[in-house]
Tab-separated table of C-alpha atoms and ligand atoms in Angstrom:
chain	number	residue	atom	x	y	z
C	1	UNK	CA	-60.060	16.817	-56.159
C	2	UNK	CA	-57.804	19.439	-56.456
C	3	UNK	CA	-56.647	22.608	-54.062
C	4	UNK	CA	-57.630	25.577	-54.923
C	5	UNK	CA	-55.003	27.303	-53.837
C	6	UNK	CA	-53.009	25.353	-56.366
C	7	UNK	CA	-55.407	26.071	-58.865
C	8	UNK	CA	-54.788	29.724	-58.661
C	9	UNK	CA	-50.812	29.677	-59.406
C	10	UNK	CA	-50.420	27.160	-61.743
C	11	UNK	CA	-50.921	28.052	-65.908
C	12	UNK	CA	-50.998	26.500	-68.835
C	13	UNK	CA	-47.486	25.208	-69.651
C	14	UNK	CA	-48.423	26.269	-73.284
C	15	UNK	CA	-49.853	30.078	-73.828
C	16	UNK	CA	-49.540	30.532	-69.729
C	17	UNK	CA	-52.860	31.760	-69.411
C	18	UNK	CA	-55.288	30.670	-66.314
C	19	UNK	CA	-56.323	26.990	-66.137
C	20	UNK	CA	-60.014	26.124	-64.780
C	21	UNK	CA	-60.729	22.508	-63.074
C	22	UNK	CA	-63.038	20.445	-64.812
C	23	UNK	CA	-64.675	18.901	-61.925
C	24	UNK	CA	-66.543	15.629	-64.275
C	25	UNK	CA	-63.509	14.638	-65.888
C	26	UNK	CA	-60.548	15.513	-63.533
C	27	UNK	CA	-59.105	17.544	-65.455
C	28	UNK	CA	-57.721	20.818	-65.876
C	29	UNK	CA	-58.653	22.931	-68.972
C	30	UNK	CA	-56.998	25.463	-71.116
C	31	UNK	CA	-60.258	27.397	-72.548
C	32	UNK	CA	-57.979	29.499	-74.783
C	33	UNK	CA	-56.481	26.616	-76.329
C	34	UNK	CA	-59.052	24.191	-75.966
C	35	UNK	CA	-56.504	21.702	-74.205
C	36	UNK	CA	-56.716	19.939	-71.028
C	37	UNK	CA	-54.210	18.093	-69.116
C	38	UNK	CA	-54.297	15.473	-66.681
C	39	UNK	CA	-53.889	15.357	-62.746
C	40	UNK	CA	-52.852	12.450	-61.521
C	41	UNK	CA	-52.967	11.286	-57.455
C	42	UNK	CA	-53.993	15.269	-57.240
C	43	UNK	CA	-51.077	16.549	-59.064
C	44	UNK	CA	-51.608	18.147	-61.940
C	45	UNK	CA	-49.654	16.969	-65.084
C	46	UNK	CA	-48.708	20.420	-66.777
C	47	UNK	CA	-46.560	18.986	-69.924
C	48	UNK	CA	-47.203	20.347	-73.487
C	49	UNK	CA	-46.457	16.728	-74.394
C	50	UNK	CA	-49.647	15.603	-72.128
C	51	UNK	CA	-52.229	17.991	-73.285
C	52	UNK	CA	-55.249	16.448	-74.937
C	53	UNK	CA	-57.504	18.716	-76.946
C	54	UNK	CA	-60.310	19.273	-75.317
C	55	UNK	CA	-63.943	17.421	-76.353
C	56	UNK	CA	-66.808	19.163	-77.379
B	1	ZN	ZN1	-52.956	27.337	-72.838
């Protein structure tokens, strides 16, 4: 789980654009970029050099 309060200031440590929480694989996605990045212990890991691309 994440807050969603958190959700709404943090960005994409990449373009900067909004990030939506992927609620199956814990996640937080960059739909612009197709990455996602990793939260881990509820904080979300917002390095370029931890971005996955996204799966189909
Ligand atoms: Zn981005």
């Amino acid at each position: 789980m994440i807050d969603k309060k958190l959700l709404e200031i943090i960005a994409c440590p990449s373009c900067k654009g909004n990030l939506d929480y992927d609620k199956s694989s814990n996640k937080l996605v960059c739909k612009k970029e197709r990455l996602c990045f990793p939260i881990e212990d509820g904080i979300p890991v917002l390095l370029i050099e931890e971005a996955q691309p996204l799966a189909e």
